[in-house]
XYZ file of C-alpha atoms in Angstrom:
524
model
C 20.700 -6.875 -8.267
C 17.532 -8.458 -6.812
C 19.701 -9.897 -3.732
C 21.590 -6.778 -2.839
C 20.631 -5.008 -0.159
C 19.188 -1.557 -0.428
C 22.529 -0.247 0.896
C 24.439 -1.906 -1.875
C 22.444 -1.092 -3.967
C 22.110 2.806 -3.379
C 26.071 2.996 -2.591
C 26.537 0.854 -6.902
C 23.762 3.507 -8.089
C 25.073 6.657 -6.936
C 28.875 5.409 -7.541
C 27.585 4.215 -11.161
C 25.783 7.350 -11.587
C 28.527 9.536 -10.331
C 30.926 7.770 -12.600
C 29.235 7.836 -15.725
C 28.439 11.901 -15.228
C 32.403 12.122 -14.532
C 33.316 10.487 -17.484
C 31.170 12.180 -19.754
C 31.910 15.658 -18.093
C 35.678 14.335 -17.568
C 35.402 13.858 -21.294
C 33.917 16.982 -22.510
C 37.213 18.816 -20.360
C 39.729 16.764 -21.682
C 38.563 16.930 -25.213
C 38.014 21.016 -25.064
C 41.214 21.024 -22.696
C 43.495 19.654 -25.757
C 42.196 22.082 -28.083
C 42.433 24.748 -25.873
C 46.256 23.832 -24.727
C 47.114 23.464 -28.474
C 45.496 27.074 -29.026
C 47.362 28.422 -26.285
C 50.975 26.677 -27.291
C 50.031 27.751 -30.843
C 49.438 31.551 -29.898
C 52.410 31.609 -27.746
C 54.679 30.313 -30.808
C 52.846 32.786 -33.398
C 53.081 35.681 -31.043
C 56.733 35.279 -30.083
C 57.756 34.417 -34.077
C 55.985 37.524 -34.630
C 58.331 39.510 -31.678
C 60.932 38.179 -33.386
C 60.730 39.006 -36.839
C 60.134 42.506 -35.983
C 63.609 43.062 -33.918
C 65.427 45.229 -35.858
C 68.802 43.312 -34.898
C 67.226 40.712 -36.704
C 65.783 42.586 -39.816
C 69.669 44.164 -40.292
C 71.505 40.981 -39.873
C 69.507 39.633 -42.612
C 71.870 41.569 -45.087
C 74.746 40.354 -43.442
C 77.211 38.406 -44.763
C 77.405 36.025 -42.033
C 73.680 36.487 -40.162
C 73.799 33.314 -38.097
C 76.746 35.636 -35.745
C 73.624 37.867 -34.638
C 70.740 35.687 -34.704
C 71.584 32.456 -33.190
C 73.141 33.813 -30.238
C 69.576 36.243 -29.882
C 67.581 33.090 -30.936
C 68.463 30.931 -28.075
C 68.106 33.575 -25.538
C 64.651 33.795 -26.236
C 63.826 30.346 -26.750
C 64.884 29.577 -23.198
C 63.327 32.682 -21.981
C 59.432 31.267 -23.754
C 60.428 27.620 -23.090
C 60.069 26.570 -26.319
C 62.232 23.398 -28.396
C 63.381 25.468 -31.202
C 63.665 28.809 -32.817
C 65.055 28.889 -36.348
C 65.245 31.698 -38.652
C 65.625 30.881 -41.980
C 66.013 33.619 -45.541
C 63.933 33.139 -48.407
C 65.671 29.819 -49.640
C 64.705 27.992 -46.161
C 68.619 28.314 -45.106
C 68.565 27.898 -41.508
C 70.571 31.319 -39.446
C 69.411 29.635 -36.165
C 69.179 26.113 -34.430
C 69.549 24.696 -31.143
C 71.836 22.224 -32.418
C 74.154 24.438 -34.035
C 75.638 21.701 -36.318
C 71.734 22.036 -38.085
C 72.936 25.846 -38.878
C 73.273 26.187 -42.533
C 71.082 23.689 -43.628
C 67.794 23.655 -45.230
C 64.687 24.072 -42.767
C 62.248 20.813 -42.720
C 58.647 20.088 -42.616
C 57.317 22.004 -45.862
C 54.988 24.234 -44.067
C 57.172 27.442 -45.225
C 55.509 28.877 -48.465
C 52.527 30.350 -46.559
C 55.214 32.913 -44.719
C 57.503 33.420 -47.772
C 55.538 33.116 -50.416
C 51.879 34.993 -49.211
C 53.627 36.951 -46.002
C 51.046 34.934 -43.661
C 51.343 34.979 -40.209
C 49.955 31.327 -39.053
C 50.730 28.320 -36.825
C 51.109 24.714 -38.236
C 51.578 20.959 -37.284
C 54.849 19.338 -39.027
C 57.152 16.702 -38.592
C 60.931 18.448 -38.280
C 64.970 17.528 -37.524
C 63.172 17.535 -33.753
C 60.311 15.605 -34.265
C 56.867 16.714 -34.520
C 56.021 19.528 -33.574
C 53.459 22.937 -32.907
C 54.884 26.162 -34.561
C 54.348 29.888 -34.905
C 55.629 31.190 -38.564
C 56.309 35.249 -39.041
C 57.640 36.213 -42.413
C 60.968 38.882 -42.053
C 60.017 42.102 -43.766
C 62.956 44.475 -44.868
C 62.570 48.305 -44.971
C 60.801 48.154 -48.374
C 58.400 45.327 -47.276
C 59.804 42.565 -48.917
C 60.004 39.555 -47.788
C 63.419 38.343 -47.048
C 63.100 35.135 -44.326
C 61.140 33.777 -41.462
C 60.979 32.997 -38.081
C 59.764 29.582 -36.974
C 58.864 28.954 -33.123
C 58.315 25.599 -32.242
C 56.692 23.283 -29.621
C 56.982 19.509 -29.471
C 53.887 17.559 -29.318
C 55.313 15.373 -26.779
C 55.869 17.985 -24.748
C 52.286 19.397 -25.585
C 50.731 16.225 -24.300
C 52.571 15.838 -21.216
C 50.904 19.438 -20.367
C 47.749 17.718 -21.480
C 48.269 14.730 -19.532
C 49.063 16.430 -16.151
C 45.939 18.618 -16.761
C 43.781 15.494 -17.141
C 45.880 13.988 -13.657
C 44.203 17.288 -12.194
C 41.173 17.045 -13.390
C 41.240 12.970 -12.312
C 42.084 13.905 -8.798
C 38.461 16.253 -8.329
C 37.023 13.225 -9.909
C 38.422 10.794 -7.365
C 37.499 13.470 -4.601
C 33.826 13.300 -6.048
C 33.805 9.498 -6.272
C 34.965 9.424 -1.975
C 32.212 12.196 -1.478
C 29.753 10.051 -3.427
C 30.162 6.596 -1.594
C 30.223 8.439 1.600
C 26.729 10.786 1.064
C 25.331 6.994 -0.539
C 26.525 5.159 2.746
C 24.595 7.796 4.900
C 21.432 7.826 2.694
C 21.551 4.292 2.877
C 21.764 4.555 6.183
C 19.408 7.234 6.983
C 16.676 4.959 4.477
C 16.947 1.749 6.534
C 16.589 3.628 9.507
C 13.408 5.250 8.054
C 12.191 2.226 6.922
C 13.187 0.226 10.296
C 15.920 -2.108 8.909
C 13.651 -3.513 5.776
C 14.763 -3.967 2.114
C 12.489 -3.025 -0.320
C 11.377 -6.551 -1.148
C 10.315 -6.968 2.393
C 8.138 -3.653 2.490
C 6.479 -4.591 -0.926
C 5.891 -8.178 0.905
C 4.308 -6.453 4.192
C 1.990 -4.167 1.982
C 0.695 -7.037 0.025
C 0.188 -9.274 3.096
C -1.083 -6.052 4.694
C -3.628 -5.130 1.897
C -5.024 -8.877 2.053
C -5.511 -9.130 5.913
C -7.035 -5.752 5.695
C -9.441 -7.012 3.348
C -10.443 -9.933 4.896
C -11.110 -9.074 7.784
C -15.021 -8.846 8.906
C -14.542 -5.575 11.428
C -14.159 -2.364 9.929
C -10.623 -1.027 10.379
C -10.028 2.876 10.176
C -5.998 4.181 10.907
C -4.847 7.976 12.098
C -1.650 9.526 11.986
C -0.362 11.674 14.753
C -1.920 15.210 12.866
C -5.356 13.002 12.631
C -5.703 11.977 9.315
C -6.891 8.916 7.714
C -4.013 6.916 6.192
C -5.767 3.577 6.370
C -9.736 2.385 5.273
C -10.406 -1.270 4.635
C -13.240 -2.460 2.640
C -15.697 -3.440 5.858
C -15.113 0.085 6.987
C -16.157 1.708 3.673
C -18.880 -0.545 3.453
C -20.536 -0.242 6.882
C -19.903 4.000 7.124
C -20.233 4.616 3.704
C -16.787 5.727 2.712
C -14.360 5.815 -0.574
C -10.397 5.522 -0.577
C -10.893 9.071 -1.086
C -11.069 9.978 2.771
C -7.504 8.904 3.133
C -5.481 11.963 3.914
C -8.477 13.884 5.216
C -8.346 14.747 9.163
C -10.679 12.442 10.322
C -13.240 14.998 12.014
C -14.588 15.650 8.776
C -15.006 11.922 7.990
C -16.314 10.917 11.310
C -16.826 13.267 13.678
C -17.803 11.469 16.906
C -15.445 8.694 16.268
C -13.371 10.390 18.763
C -9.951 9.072 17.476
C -8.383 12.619 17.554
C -8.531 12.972 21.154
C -7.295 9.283 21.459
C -4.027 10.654 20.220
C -3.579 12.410 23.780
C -5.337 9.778 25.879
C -3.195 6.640 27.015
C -6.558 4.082 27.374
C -6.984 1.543 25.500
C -11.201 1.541 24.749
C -12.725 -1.632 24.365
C -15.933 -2.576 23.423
C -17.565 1.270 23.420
C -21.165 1.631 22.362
C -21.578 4.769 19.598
C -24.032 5.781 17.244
C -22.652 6.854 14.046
C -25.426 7.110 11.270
C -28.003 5.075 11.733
C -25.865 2.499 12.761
C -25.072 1.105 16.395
C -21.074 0.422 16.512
C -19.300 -1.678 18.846
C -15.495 0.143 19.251
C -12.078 -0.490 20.138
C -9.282 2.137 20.316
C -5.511 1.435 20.303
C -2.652 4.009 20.059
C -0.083 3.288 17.516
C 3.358 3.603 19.169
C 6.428 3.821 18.035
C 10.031 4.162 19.879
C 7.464 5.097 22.960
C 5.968 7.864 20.560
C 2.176 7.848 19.460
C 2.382 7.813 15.810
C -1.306 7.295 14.812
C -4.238 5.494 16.390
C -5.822 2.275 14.931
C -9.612 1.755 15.649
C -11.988 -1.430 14.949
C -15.585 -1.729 14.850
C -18.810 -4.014 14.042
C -22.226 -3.484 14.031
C -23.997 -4.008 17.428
C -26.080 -6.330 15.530
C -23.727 -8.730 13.980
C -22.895 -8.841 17.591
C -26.057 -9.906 18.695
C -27.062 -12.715 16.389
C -23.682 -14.259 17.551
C -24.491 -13.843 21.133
C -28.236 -14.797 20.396
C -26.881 -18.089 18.759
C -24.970 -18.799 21.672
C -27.837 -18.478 23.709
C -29.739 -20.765 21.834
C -27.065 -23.298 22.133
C -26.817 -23.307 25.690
C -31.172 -22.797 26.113
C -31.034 -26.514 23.927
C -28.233 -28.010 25.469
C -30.298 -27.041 28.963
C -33.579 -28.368 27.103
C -31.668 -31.479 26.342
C -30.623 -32.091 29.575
C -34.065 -31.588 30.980
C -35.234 -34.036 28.427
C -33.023 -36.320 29.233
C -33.535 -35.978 33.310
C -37.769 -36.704 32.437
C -36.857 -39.505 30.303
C -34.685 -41.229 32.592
C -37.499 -40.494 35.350
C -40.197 -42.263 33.049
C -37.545 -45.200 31.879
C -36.932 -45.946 35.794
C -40.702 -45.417 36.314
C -41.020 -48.591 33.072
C -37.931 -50.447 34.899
C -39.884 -50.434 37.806
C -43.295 -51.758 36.588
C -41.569 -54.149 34.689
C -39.690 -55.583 37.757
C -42.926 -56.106 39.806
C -44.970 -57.698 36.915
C -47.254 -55.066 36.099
C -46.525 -55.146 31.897
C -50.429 -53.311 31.252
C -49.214 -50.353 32.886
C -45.406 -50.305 31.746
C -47.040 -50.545 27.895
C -49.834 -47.949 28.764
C -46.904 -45.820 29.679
C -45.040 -46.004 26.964
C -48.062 -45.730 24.427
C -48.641 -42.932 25.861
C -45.168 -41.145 25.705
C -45.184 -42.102 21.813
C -48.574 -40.712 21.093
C -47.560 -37.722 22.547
C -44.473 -37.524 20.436
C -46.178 -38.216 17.652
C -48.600 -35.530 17.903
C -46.328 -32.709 18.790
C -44.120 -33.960 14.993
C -45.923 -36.653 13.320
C -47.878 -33.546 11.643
C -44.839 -31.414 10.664
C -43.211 -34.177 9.469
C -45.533 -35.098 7.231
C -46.490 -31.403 5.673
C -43.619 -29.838 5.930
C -40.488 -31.675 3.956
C -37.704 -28.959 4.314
C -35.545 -30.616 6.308
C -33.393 -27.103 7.634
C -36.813 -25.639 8.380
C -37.813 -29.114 10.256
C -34.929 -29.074 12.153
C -35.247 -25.399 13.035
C -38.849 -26.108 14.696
C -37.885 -29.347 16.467
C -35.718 -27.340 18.182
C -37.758 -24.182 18.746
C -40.625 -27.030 20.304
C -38.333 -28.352 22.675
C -37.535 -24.851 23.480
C -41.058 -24.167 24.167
C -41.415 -27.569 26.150
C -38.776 -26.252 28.691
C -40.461 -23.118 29.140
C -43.732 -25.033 29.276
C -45.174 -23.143 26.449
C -47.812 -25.476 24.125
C -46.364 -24.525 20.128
C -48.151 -26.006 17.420
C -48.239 -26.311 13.594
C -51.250 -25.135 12.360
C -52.678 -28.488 10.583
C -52.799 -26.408 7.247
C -49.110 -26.131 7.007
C -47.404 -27.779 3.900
C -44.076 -26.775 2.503
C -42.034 -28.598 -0.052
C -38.050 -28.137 -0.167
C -37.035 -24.819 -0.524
C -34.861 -23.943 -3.892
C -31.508 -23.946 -3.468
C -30.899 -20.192 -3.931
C -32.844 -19.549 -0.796
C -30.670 -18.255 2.287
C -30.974 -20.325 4.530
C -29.414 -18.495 7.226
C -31.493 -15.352 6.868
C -34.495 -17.292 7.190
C -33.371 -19.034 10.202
C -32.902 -15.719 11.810
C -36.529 -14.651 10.878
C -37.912 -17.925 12.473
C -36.016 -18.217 15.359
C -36.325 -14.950 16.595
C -39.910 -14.428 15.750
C -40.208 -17.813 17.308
C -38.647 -16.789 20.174
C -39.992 -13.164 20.837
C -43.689 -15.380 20.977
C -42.371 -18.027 23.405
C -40.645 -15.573 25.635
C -44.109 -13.005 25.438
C -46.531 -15.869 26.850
C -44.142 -17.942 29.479
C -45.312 -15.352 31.372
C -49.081 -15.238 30.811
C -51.810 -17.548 32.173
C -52.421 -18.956 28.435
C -48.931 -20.067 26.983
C -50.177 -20.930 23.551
C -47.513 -20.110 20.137
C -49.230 -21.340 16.811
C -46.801 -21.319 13.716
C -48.277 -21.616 9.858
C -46.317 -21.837 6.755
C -46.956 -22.449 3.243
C -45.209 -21.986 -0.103
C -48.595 -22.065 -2.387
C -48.654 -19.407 -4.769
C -45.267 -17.608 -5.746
C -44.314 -16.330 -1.851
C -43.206 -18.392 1.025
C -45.459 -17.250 3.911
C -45.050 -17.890 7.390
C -47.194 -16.795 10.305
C -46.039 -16.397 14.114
C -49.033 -16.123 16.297
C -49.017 -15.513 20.214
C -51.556 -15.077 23.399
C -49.130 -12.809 24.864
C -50.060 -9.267 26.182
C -50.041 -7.567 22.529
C -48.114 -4.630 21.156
C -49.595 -0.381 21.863
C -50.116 1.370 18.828
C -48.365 4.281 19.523
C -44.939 1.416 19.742
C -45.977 -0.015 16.153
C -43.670 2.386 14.454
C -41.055 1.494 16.748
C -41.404 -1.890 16.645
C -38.038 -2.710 14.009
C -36.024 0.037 15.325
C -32.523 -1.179 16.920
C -32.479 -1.128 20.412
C -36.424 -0.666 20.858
C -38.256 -3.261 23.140
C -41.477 -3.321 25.287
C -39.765 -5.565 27.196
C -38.981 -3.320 30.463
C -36.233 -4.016 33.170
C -33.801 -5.738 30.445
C -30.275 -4.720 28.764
C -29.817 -5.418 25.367
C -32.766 -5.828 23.834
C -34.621 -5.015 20.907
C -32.199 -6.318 18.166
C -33.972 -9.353 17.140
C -37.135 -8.060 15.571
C -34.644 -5.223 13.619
C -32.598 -8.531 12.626
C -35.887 -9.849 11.209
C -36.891 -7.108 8.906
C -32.769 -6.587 7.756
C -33.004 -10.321 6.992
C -36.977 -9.816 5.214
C -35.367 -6.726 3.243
C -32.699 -8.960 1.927
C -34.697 -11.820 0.446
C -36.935 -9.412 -0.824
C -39.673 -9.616 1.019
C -42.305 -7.574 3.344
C -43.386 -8.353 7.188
C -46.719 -7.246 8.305
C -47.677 -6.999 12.054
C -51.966 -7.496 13.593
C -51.540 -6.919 17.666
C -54.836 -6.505 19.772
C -54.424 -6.012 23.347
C -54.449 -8.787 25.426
C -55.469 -10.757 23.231
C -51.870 -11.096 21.138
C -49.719 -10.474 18.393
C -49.488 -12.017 14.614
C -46.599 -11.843 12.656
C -47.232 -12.614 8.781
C -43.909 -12.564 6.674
C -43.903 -12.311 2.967
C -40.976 -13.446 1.013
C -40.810 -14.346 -3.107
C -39.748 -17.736 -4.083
């Protein structure tokens, strides 16, 4: 059954189904149909006995002296008038008057079923095996003028003949069933039919296999994924979507105005463009969106949307940027290198060794001052990498960052995220470099320290400081002082998501024009 198709296996059900009500109905008619027919053979024989015995031709011949004259000749008229196999009239000792085969005329009647008439002057039908086989029959007892019984009259049916009526009853009844059976396969063929088309040519199996594969890409993916029909309601909510807009399975069937009103999917339904990459505010959230109808046979059906948060957004973007701001610091690094290692080639070539090693003393005492220091306080390697990288940073944009000479931190436990706090030093990092490039004093000092039971770092600039009246501003998405420029003022609200997260508290001292300290708390 598993590797029938859902045709085949509709068009077996209904046929199966169909049969098995058939036979049980087909049953129930047959069975009441034979008692019924033997009723109605039975009543027939009584009745007619009963015309019989009453003729008075009949009655007076009984006091004949040779009856069988009268009655047989009467007898067979009516027996081929009622259609039945016999009528014999018999007197009180069973002596037969009447027979079809007249050589039985004479003789004593068969089958013992007599006494009831003759004896108790009952009127009743029997089965009993006579000269004619067996056989259905009416008995009347003969009454004479005094009420005395003086014969009978037997009417008989054959049961052969009984269940030939039977059987061409049931060949009736077989051909409605047949009729029902063609009916059935057909109306199975076209619900069949009309199912695959519904469900687009797919067996069952194959639906159950979309809607698991379905139900897993749903959930994995990062965007939140929200589906329409073509009346506007929900049919579809992943997990990213309920987590980001706060929603339960149990907005599925409600017309999506009341679940998100500005999501403007509804009039999407009407509008052919495809929207990519549309700013909205739903919440408190910034969402990046993309629209898509749903089509089907060239019909809109539904509408599909996907979103993220701006912010995920950024960080990506940010990260990028950093890649390509080192790769660029690299290759500037690279370019003064390669001007100092010609500038040593060249010394060396015209003899002057004092100044080729005075040169190159000097380059490594430099280097050693700008990490010799951080090396040796602070032995996280991630957080060592992150501010070799954030120094050459500041070295392209020639921007003096140091490590405060009290710094020490030891390797960070294991259960620390170290991606969060990557985001709350490079951006804090960053904001500081990208504040002073500008001013006359390009100075960035950076202090951490994991005494006591918090990690604390400290971002200090000489930039132009931060207005009070922009303090309470400061973490809100999309909020910068940093005129003139698109997207900005993500990375401080990425900061305090990221502080929130591990627990932790950020505390801001700004003076102006004098700059900007930013202390971060966070529990070890």
């Amino acid at each position: 059954m598993r590797n029938l198709s859902l045709q085949a296996k509709i068009i077996l059900l209904s046929m199966s189904l169909i049969l098995f009500v058939t036979i049980v109905f087909g049953g129930i008619v047959i069975y009441n149909e034979v008692g019924d027919t033997k009723e109605n053979v039975g009543t027939r024989a009584l009745e007619t006995a009963i015309g019989i015995s009453v003729m008075p031709s009949v009655v007076e011949a009984m006091d004949d002296e040779n009856p069988e004259d009268t009655i047989q000749p009467l007898a067979e008229y009516m027996r081929k008038q009622v259609g039945a196999e016999f009528i014999v009239v018999g007197n009180r000792e069973g002596r037969r008057y009447s027979h079809p085969n007249p050589s039985q005329i004479g003789k004593t009647m068969v089958g013992g079923d007599n006494d009831r008439a003759l004896a108790n002057a009952e009127f009743y039908t029997s089965e009993a095996q006579g000269s004619l086989g067996p056989s259905l029959r009416g008995k009347a007892p003969i009454f004479d003028g005094d009420g005395n019984v003086v014969g009978l009259v037997s009417v008989g049916y054959l049961m052969e003949d009984i269940q030939q009526i039977i059987i061409g009853k049931i060949l009736e009844l077989l051909q409605f069933v047949l009729l029902a059976l063609v009916i059935g396969v057909i109306g199975s063929i076209l619900l069949a039919k009309n199912i695959r088309k519904e469900t687009m040519g797919l067996e069952p199996r194959e639906i159950a296999a979309m809607y698991r594969d379905r139900e897993a890409l749903l959930s994995s993916i990062v965007e939140g994924v929200i589906a329409i029909d073509n009346q506007g309601k929900v049919t579809e909510i992943n997990h990213s979507a309920e987590r980001m807009l706060g929603l339960t399975q149990a907005s599925i069937n409600v017309d999506i105005t009341e679940v998100i009103p500005q999501s403007k999917m509804k009039e999407a339904l009407q509008s052919e463009r495809t929207v990519r990459n549309e700013e909205m505010l739903i919440g408190n959230k910034v969402l990046i969106i993309n629209r898509t109808q749903i089509l089907h046979d060239g019909e809109v059906v539904g509408v599909v949307s996907t979103f993220r948060e701006k912010t995920d957004i950024q960080e990506v973007l940010e990260t990028l940027s950093e890649i390509q701001q080192y790769s660029e610091g690299l290759r500037a690094q690279t370019h003064e290198y390669s001007n100092k290692l010609y500038a040593i080639s060249g010394l060396l070539q015209l003899g002057q060794k004092e100044e080729a090693i005075n040169l190159i003393q000097q380059e490594t005492k430099t280097h050693q001052n700008q990490t010799k220091h951080m090396l040796d306080h602070i032995q996280d390697k991630k957080v060592q990498a992150i501010l070799l990288g954030k120094m050459g940073k500041a070295s392209e944009n020639k921007v003096k960052l140091t490590i405060d000479e009290n710094s020490s931190l030891e390797a960070l436990p294991e259960h620390f995220d170290i991606a969060k706090l990557i985001h709350i030093l490079g951006n804090l990092i960053d904001n500081a470099i990208e504040e002073v490039a500008q001013q006359p004093n390009k100075e960035v000092s950076f202090f951490v320290t994991d005494l006591g039971h918090d990690l604390v770092i400290e971002v200090e600039d000489t930039g132009r400081g931060i207005q009070t009246e922009h303090m309470e501003d400061l973490f809100n998405r999309g909020f910068s002082t940093k005129l003139g420029k698109k997207d900005r003022g993500y990375g401080l609200a990425i900061v305090k998501q990221a502080v929130e997260e591990l627990k932790g508290t950020i505390e801001v001292d700004s003076e102006l024009m004098r700059g900007t300290v930013f202390t971060v708390f966070l529990p070890k």
